[in-house]
Each structure stands twice: as C-alpha cells, then as structure tokens.
mmCIF file of N, CA and C in Angstrom:
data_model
loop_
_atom_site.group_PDB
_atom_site.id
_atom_site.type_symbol
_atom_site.label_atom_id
_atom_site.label_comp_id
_atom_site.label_asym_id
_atom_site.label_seq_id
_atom_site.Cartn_x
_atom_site.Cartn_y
_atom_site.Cartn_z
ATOM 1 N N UNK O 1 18.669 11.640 13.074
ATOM 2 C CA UNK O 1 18.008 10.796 12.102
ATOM 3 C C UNK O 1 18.536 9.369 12.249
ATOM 4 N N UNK O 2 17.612 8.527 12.101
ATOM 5 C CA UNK O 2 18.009 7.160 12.149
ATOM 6 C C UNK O 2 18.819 6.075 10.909
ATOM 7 N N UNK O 3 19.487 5.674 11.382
ATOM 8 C CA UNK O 3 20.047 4.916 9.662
ATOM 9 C C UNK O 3 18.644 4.564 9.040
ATOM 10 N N UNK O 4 18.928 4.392 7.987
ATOM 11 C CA UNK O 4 18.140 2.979 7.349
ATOM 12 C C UNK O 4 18.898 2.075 6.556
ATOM 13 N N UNK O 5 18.446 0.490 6.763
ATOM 14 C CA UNK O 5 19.307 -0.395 6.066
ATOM 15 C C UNK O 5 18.894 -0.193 4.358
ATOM 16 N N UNK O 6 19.538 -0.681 3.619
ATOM 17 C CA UNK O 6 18.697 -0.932 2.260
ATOM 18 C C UNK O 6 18.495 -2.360 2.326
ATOM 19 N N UNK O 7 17.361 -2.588 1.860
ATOM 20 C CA UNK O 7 16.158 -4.215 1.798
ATOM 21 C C UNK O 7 17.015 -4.438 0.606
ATOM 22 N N UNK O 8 16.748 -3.588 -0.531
ATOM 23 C CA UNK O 8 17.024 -4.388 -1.835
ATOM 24 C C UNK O 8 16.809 -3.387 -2.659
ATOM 25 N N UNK O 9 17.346 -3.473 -3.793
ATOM 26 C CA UNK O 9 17.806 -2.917 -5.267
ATOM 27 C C UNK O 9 16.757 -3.828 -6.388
ATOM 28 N N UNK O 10 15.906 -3.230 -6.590
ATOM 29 C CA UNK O 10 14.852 -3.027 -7.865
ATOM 30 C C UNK O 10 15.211 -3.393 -9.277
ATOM 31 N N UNK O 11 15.404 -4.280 -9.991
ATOM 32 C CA UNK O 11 15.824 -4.462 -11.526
ATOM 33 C C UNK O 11 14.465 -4.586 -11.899
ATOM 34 N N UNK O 12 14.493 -4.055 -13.084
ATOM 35 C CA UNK O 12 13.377 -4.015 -14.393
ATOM 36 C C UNK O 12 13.570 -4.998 -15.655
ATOM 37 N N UNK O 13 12.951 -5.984 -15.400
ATOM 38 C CA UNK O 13 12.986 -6.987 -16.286
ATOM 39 C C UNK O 13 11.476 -7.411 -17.073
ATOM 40 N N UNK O 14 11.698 -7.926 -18.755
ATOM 41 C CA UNK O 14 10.876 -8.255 -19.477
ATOM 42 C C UNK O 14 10.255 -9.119 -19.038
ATOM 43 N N UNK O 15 10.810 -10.471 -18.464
ATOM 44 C CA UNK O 15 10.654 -11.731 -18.468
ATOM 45 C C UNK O 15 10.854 -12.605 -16.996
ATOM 46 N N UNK O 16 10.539 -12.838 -15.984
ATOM 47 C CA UNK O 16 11.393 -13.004 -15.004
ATOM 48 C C UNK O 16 11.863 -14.911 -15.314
ATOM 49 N N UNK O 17 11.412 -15.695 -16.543
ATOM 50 C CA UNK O 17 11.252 -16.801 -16.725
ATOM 51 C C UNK O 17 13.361 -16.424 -17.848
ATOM 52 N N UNK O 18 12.889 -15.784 -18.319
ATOM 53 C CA UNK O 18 14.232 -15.314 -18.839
ATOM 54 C C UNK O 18 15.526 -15.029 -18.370
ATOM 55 N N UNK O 19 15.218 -13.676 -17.040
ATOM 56 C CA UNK O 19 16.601 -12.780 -16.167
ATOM 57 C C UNK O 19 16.849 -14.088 -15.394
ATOM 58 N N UNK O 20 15.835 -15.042 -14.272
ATOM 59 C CA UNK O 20 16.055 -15.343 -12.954
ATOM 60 C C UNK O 20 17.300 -16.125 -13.643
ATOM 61 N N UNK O 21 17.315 -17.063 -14.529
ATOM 62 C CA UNK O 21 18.394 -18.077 -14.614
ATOM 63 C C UNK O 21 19.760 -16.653 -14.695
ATOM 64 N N UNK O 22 19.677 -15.883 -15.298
ATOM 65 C CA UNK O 22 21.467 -15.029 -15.723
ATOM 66 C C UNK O 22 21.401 -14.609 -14.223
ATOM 67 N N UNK O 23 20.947 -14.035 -13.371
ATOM 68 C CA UNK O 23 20.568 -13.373 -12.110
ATOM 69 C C UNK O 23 21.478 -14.280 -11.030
ATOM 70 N N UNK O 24 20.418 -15.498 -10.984
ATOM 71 C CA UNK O 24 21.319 -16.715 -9.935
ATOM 72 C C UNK O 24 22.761 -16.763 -10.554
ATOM 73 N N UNK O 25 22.748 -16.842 -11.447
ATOM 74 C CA UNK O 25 24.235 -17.109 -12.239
ATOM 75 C C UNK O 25 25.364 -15.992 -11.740
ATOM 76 N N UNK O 26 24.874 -14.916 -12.088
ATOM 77 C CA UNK O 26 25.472 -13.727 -11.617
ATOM 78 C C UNK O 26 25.836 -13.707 -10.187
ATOM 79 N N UNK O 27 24.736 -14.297 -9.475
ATOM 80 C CA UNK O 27 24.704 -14.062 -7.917
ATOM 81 C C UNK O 27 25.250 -14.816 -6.886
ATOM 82 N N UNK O 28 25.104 -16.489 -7.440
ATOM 83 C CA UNK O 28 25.117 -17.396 -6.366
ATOM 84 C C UNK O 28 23.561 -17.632 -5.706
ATOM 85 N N UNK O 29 22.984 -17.045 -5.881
ATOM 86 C CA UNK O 29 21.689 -17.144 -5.107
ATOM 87 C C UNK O 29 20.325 -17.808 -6.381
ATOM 88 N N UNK O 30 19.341 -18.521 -5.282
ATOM 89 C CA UNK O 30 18.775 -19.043 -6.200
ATOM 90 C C UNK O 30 17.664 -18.100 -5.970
ATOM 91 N N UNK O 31 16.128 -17.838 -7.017
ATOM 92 C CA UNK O 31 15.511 -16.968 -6.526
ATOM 93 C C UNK O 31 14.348 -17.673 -5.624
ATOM 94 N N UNK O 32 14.032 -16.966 -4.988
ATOM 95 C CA UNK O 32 12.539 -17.332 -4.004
ATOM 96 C C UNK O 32 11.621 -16.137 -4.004
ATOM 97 N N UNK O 33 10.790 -16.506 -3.026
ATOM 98 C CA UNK O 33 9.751 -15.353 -2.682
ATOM 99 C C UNK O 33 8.767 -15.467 -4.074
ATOM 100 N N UNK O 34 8.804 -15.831 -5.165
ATOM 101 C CA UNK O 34 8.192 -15.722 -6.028
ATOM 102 C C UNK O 34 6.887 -14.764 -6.107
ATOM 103 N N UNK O 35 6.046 -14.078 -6.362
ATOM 104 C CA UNK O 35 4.770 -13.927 -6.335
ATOM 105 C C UNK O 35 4.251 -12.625 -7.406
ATOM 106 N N UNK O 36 2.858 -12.578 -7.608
ATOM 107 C CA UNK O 36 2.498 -11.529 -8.103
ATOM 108 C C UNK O 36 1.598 -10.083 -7.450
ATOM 109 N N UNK O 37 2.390 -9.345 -7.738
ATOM 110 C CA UNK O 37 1.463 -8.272 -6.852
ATOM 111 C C UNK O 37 1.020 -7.175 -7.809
ATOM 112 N N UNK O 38 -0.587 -7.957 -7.708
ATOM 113 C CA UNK O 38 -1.287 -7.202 -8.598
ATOM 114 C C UNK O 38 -1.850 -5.806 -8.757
ATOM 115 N N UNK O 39 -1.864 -5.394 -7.253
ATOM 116 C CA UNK O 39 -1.659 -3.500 -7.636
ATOM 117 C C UNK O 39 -0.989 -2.852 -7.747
ATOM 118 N N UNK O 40 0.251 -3.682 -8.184
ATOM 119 C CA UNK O 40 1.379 -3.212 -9.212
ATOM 120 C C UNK O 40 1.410 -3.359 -10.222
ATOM 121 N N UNK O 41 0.515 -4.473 -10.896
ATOM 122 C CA UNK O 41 1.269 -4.524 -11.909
ATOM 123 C C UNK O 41 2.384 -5.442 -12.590
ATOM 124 N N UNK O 42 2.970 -6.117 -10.935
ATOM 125 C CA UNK O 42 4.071 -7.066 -11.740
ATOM 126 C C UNK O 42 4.350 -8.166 -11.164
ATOM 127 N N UNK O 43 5.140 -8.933 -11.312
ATOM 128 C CA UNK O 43 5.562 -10.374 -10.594
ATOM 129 C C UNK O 43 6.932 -9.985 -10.454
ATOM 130 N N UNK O 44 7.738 -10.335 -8.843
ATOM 131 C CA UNK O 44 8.389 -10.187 -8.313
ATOM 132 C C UNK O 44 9.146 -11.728 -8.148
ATOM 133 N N UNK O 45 10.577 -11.509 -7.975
ATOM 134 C CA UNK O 45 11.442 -12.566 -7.831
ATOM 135 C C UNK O 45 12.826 -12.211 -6.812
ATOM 136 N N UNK O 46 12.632 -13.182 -5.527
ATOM 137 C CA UNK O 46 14.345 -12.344 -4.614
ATOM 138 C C UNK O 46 15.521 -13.069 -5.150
ATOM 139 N N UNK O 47 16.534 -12.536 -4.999
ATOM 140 C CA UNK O 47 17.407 -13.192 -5.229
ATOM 141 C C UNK O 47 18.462 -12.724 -3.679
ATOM 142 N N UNK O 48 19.247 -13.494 -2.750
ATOM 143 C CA UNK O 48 20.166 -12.929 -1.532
ATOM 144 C C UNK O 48 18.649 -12.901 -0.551
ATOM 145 N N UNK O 49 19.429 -13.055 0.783
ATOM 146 C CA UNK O 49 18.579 -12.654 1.737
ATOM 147 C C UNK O 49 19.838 -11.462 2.407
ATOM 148 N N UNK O 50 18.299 -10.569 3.464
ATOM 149 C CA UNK O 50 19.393 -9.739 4.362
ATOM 150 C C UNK O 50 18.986 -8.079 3.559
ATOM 151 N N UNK O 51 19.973 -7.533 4.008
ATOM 152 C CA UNK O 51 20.735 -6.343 3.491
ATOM 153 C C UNK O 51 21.489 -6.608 2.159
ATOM 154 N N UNK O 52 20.739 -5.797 1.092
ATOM 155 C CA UNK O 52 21.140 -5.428 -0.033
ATOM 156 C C UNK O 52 20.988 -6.695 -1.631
ATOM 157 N N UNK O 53 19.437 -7.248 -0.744
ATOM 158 C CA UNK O 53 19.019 -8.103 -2.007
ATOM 159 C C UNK O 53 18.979 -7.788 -3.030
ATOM 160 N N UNK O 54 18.525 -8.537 -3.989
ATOM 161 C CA UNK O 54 18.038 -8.025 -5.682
ATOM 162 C C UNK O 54 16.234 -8.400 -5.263
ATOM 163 N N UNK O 55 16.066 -7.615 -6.334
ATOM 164 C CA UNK O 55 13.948 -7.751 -6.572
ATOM 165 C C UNK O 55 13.970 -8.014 -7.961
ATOM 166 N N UNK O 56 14.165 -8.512 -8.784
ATOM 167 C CA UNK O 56 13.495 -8.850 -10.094
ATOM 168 C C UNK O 56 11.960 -8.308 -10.206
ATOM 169 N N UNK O 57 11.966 -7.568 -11.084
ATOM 170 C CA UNK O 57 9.943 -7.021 -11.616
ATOM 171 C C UNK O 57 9.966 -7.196 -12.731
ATOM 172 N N UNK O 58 8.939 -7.995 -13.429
ATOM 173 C CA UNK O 58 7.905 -7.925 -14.797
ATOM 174 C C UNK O 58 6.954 -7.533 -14.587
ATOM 175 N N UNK O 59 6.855 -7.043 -15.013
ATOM 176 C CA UNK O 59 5.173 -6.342 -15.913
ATOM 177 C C UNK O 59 4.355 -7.362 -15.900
ATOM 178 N N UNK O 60 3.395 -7.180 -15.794
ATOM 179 C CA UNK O 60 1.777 -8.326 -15.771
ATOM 180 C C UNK O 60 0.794 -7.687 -16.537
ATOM 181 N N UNK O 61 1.150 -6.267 -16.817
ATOM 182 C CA UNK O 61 0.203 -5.872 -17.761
ATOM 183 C C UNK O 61 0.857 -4.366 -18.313
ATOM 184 N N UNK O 62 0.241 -3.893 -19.049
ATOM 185 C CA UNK O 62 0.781 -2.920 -20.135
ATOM 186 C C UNK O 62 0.762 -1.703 -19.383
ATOM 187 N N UNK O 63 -0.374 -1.302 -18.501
ATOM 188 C CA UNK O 63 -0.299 -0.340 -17.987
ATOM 189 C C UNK O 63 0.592 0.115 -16.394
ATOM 190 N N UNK O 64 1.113 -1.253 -16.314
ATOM 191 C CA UNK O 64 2.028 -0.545 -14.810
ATOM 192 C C UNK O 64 2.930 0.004 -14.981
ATOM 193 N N UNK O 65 3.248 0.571 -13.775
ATOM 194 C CA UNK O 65 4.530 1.341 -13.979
ATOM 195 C C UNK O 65 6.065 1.059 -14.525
ATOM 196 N N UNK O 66 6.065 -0.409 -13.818
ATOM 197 C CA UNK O 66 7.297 -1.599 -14.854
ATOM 198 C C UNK O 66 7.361 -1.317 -16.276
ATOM 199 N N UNK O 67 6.077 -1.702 -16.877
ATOM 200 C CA UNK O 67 5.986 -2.048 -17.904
ATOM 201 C C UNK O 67 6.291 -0.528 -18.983
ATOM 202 N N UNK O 68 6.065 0.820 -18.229
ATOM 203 C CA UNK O 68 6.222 2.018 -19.034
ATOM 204 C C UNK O 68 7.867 1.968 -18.520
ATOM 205 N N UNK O 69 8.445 1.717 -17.363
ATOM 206 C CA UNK O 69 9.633 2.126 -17.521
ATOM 207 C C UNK O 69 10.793 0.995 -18.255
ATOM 208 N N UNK O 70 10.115 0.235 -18.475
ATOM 209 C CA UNK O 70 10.832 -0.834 -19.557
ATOM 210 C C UNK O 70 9.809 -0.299 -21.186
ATOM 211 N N UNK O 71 9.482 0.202 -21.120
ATOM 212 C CA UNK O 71 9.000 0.597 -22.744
ATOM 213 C C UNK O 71 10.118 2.027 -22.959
ATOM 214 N N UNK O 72 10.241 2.762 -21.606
ATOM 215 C CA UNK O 72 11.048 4.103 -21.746
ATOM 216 C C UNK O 72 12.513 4.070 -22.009
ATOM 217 N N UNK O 73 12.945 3.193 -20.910
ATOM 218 C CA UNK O 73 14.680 2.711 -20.500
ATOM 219 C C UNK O 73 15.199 1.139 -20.969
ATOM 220 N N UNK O 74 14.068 0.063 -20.754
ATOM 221 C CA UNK O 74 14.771 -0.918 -21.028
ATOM 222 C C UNK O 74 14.696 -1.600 -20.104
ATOM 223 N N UNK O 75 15.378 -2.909 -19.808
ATOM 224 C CA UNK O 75 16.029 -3.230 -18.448
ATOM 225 C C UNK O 75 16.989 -2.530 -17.761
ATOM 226 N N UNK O 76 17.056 -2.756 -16.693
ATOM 227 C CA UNK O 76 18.311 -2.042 -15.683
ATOM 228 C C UNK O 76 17.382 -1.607 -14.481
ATOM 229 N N UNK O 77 18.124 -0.832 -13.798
ATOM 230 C CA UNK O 77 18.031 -0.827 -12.653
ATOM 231 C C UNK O 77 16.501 -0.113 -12.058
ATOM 232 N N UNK O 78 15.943 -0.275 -11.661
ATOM 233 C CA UNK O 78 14.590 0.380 -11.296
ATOM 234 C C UNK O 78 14.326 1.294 -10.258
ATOM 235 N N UNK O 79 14.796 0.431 -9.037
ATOM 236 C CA UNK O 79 14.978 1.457 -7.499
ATOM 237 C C UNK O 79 15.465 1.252 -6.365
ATOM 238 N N UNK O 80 16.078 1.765 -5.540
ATOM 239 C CA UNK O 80 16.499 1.282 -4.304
ATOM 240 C C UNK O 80 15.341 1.394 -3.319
ATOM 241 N N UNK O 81 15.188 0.247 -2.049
ATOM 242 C CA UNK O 81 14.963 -0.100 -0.994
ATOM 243 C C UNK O 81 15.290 0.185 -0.140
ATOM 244 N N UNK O 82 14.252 1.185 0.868
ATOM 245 C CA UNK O 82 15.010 1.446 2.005
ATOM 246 C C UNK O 82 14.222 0.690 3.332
ATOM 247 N N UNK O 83 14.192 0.232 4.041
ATOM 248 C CA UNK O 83 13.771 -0.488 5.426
ATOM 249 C C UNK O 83 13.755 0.300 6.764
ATOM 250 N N UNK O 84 12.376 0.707 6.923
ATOM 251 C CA UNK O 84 11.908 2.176 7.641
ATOM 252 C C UNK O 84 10.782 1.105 9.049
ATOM 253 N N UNK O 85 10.885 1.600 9.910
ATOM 254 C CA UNK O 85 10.393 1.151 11.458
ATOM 255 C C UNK O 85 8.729 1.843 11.312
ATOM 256 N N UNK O 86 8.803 2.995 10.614
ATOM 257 C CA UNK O 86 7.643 3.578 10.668
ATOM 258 C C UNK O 86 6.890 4.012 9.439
ATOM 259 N N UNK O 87 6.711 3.632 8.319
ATOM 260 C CA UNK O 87 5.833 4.100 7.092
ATOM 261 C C UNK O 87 5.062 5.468 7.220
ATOM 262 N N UNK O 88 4.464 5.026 7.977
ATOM 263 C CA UNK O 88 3.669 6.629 8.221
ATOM 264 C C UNK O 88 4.441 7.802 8.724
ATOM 265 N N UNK O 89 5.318 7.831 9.426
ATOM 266 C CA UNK O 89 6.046 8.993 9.342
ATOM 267 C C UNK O 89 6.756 8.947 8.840
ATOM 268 N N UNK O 90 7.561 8.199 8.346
ATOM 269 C CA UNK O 90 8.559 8.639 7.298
ATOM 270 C C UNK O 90 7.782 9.384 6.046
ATOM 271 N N UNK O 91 6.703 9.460 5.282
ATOM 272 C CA UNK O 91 5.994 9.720 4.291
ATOM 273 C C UNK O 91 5.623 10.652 4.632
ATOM 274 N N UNK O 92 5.443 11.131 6.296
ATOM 275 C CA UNK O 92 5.161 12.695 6.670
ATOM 276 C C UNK O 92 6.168 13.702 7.085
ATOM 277 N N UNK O 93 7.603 13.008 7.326
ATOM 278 C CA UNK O 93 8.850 13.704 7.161
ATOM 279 C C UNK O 93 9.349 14.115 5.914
ATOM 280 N N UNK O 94 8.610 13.419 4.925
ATOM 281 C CA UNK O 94 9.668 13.247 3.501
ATOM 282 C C UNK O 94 8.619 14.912 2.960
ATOM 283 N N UNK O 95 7.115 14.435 3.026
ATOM 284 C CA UNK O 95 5.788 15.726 3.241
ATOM 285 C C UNK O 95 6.621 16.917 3.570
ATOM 286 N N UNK O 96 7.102 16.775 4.479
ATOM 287 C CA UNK O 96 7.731 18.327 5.498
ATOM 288 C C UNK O 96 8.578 18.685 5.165
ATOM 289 N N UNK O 97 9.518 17.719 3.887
ATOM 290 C CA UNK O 97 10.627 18.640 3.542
ATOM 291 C C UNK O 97 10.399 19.004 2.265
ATOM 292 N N UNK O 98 8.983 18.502 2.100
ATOM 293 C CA UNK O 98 9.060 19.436 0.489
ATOM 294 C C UNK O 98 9.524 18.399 -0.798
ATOM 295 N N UNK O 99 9.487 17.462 -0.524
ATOM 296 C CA UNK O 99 9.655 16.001 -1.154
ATOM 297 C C UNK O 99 8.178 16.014 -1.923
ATOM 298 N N UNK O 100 8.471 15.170 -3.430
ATOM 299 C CA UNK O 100 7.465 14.764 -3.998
ATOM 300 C C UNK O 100 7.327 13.161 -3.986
ATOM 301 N N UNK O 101 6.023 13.167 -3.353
ATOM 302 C CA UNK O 101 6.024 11.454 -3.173
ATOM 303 C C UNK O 101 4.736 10.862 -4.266
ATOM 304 N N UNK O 102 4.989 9.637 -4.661
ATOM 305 C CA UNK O 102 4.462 9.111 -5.490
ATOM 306 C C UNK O 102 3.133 8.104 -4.823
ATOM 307 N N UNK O 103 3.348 8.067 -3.588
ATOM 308 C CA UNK O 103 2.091 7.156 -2.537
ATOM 309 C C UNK O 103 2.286 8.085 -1.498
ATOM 310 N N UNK O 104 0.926 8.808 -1.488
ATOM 311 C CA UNK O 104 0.632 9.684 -0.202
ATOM 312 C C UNK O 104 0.291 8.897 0.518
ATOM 313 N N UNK O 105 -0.032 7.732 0.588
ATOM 314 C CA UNK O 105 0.106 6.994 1.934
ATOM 315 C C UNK O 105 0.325 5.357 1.445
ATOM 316 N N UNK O 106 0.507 4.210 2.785
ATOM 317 C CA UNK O 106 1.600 3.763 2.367
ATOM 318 C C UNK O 106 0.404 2.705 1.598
ATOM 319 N N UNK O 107 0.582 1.602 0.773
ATOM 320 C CA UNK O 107 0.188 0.688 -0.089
ATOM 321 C C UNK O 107 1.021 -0.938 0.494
ATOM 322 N N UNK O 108 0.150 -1.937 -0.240
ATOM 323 C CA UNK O 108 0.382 -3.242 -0.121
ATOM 324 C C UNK O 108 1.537 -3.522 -0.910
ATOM 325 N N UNK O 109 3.053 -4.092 -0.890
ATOM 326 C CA UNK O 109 3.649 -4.255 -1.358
ATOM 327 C C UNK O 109 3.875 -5.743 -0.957
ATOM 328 N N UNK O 110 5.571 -6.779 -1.598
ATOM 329 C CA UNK O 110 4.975 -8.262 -2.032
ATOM 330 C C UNK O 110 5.896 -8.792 -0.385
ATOM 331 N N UNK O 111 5.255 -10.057 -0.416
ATOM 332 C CA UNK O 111 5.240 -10.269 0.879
ATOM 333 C C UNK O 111 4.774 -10.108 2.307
ATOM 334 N N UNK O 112 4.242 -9.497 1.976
ATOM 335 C CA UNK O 112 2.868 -9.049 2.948
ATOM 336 C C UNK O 112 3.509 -7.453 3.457
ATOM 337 N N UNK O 113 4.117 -6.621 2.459
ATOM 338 C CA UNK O 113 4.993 -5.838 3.708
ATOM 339 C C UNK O 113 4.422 -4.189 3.262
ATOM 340 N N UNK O 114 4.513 -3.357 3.760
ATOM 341 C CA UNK O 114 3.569 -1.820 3.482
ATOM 342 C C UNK O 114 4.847 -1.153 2.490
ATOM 343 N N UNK O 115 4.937 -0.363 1.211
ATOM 344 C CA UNK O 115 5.680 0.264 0.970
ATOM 345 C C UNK O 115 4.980 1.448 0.286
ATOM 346 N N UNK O 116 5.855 2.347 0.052
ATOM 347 C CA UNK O 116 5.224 3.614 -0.223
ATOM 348 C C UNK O 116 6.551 4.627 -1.386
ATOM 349 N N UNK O 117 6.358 4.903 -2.499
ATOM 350 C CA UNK O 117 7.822 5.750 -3.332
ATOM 351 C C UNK O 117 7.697 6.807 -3.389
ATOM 352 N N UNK O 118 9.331 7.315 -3.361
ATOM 353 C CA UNK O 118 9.301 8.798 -3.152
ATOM 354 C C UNK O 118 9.743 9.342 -4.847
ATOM 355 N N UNK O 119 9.173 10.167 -5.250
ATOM 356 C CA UNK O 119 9.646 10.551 -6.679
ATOM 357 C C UNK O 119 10.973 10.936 -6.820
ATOM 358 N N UNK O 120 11.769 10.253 -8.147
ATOM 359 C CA UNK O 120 12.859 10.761 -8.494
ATOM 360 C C UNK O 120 13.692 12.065 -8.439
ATOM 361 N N UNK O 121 12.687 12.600 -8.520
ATOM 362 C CA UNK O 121 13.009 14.629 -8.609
ATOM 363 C C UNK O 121 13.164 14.838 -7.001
ATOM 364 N N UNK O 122 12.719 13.945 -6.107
ATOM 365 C CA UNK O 122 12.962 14.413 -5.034
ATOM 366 C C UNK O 122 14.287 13.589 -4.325
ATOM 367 N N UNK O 123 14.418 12.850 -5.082
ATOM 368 C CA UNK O 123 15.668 11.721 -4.659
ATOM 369 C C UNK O 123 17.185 12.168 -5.644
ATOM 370 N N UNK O 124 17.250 12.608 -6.299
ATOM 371 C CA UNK O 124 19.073 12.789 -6.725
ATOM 372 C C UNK O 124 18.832 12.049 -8.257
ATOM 373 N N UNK O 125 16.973 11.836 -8.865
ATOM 374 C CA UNK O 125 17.279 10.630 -9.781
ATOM 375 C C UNK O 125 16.625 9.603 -9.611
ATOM 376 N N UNK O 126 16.708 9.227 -8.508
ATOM 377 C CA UNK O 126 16.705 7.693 -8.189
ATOM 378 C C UNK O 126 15.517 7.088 -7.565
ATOM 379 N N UNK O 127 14.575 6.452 -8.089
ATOM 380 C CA UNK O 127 13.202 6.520 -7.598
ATOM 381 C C UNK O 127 13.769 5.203 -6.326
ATOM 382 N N UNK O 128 13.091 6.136 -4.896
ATOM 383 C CA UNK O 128 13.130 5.314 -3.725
ATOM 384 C C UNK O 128 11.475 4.682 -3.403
ATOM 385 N N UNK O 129 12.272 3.425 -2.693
ATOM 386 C CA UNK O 129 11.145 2.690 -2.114
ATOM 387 C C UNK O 129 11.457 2.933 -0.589
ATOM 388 N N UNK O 130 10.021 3.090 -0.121
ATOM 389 C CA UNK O 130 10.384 2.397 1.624
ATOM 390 C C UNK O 130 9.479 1.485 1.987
ATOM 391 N N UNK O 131 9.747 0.973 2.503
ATOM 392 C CA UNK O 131 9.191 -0.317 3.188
ATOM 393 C C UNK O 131 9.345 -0.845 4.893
ATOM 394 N N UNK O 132 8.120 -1.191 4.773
ATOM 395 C CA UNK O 132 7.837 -1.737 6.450
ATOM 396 C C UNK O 132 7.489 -3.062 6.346
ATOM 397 N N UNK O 133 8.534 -3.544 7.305
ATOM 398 C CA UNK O 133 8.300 -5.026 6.816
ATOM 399 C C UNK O 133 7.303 -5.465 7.980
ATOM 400 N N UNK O 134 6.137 -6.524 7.735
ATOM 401 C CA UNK O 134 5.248 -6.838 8.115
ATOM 402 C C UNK O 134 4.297 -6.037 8.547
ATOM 403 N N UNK O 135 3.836 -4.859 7.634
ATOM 404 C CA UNK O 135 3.128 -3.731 7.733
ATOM 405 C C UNK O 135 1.399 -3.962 8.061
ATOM 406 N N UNK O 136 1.132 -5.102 7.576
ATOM 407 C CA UNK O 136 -0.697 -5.162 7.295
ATOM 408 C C UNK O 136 -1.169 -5.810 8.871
#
C-alpha cells in the first residue's frame, strides 16, 4: 500500500469572517484560497501551505452537511485530508473492503480538485476526505 500524505485537517466553523482572524493568530499563517463551493454547501478558507494545512468551512446554507454538523457538535474539528494519486480506485479499494462511503464516486471539491468521503463508521470515527489534486 502506498503512503498517503495528509492535505489538511477540516475545522467547522459558524463564520469564516469571525474564526479566520483567531486561526492566523493561532497559526502564523494568513488565510488564502478563499472560495465558495456550492455543492457543498460552504465557503472554504486555507490557512499553511504543504502537508498538514487547516480548511476552515461555513455553511452557505442550512441544509449542508457543515451546517447540520455545527447544529449537532458545534465548532471543532470536521475531517482529515488525505492526498490520493488515484480517486477512482481508491473509492473502489475502500468498496472492496467493505467500507461505507459517503460519495460513490468522486465529486468537485474547492480548488478545482476531485474529492470523495469515506463514512465515519468506516474510519475509527473520523469522517475522511480524499482528494486528487487537479482532478477535473
């Protein structure tokens, strides 16, 4: 099996006009990447480049998935990032072991890049992302 790096760590935030200032503060880093990705649901903010960024997410509307897991939990942590060479098979390896995935195939994620999540129950907990960077 091949490593995978982690892209970035997922926070769940109300406001991103609110977190980004405590975030940079926290970090050293200022945020970029800005944008909204609307078949999610939310507006995204980076903070670090590389291995083991932050993602800032708000909600853009009531019904995304952000927005129920900040109505459920709150802020905090949302999901880890993993950085995969191949989207499509990884989503048919994860298939083969009996994994419950949340995108049977992979979707537009921000930055132009393909990602696809694997459900918590199949992760230890921990809802995973994977991602292919420059996927479309």
């Amino acid at each position: 099996m091949t490593e995978r790096a982690l892209d970035h760590v997922g926070i769940a935030v109300h406001s991103l006009d609110e977190s980004l200032p405590v975030f940079e503060s926290i970090t050293g880093h200022k945020g970029h990447g800005r944008e909204r990705v609307e078949s999610q649901g939310v507006e995204v903010v980076f903070l670090g480049n590389g291995e083991g960024r932050l993602e800032l997410l708000a909600p853009t509307r009531d019904d995304s998935a952000v927005a129920r897991f900040l109505a459920k939990r709150g802020p905090g942590m949302h999901h880890l990032c993993y950085r995969v060479p191949d989207l499509g098979a990884e989503l048919a390896r994860y298939r083969a072991e009996g994994r419950q995935l949340i995108d049977e195939a992979p979707r537009s994620g921000a930055a132009g890049h393909l990602v696809a999540f694997i459900h918590p129950r199949s992760t230890g907990g921990v809802l995973t992302e994977l991602l292919q960077a420059g996927g479309h």
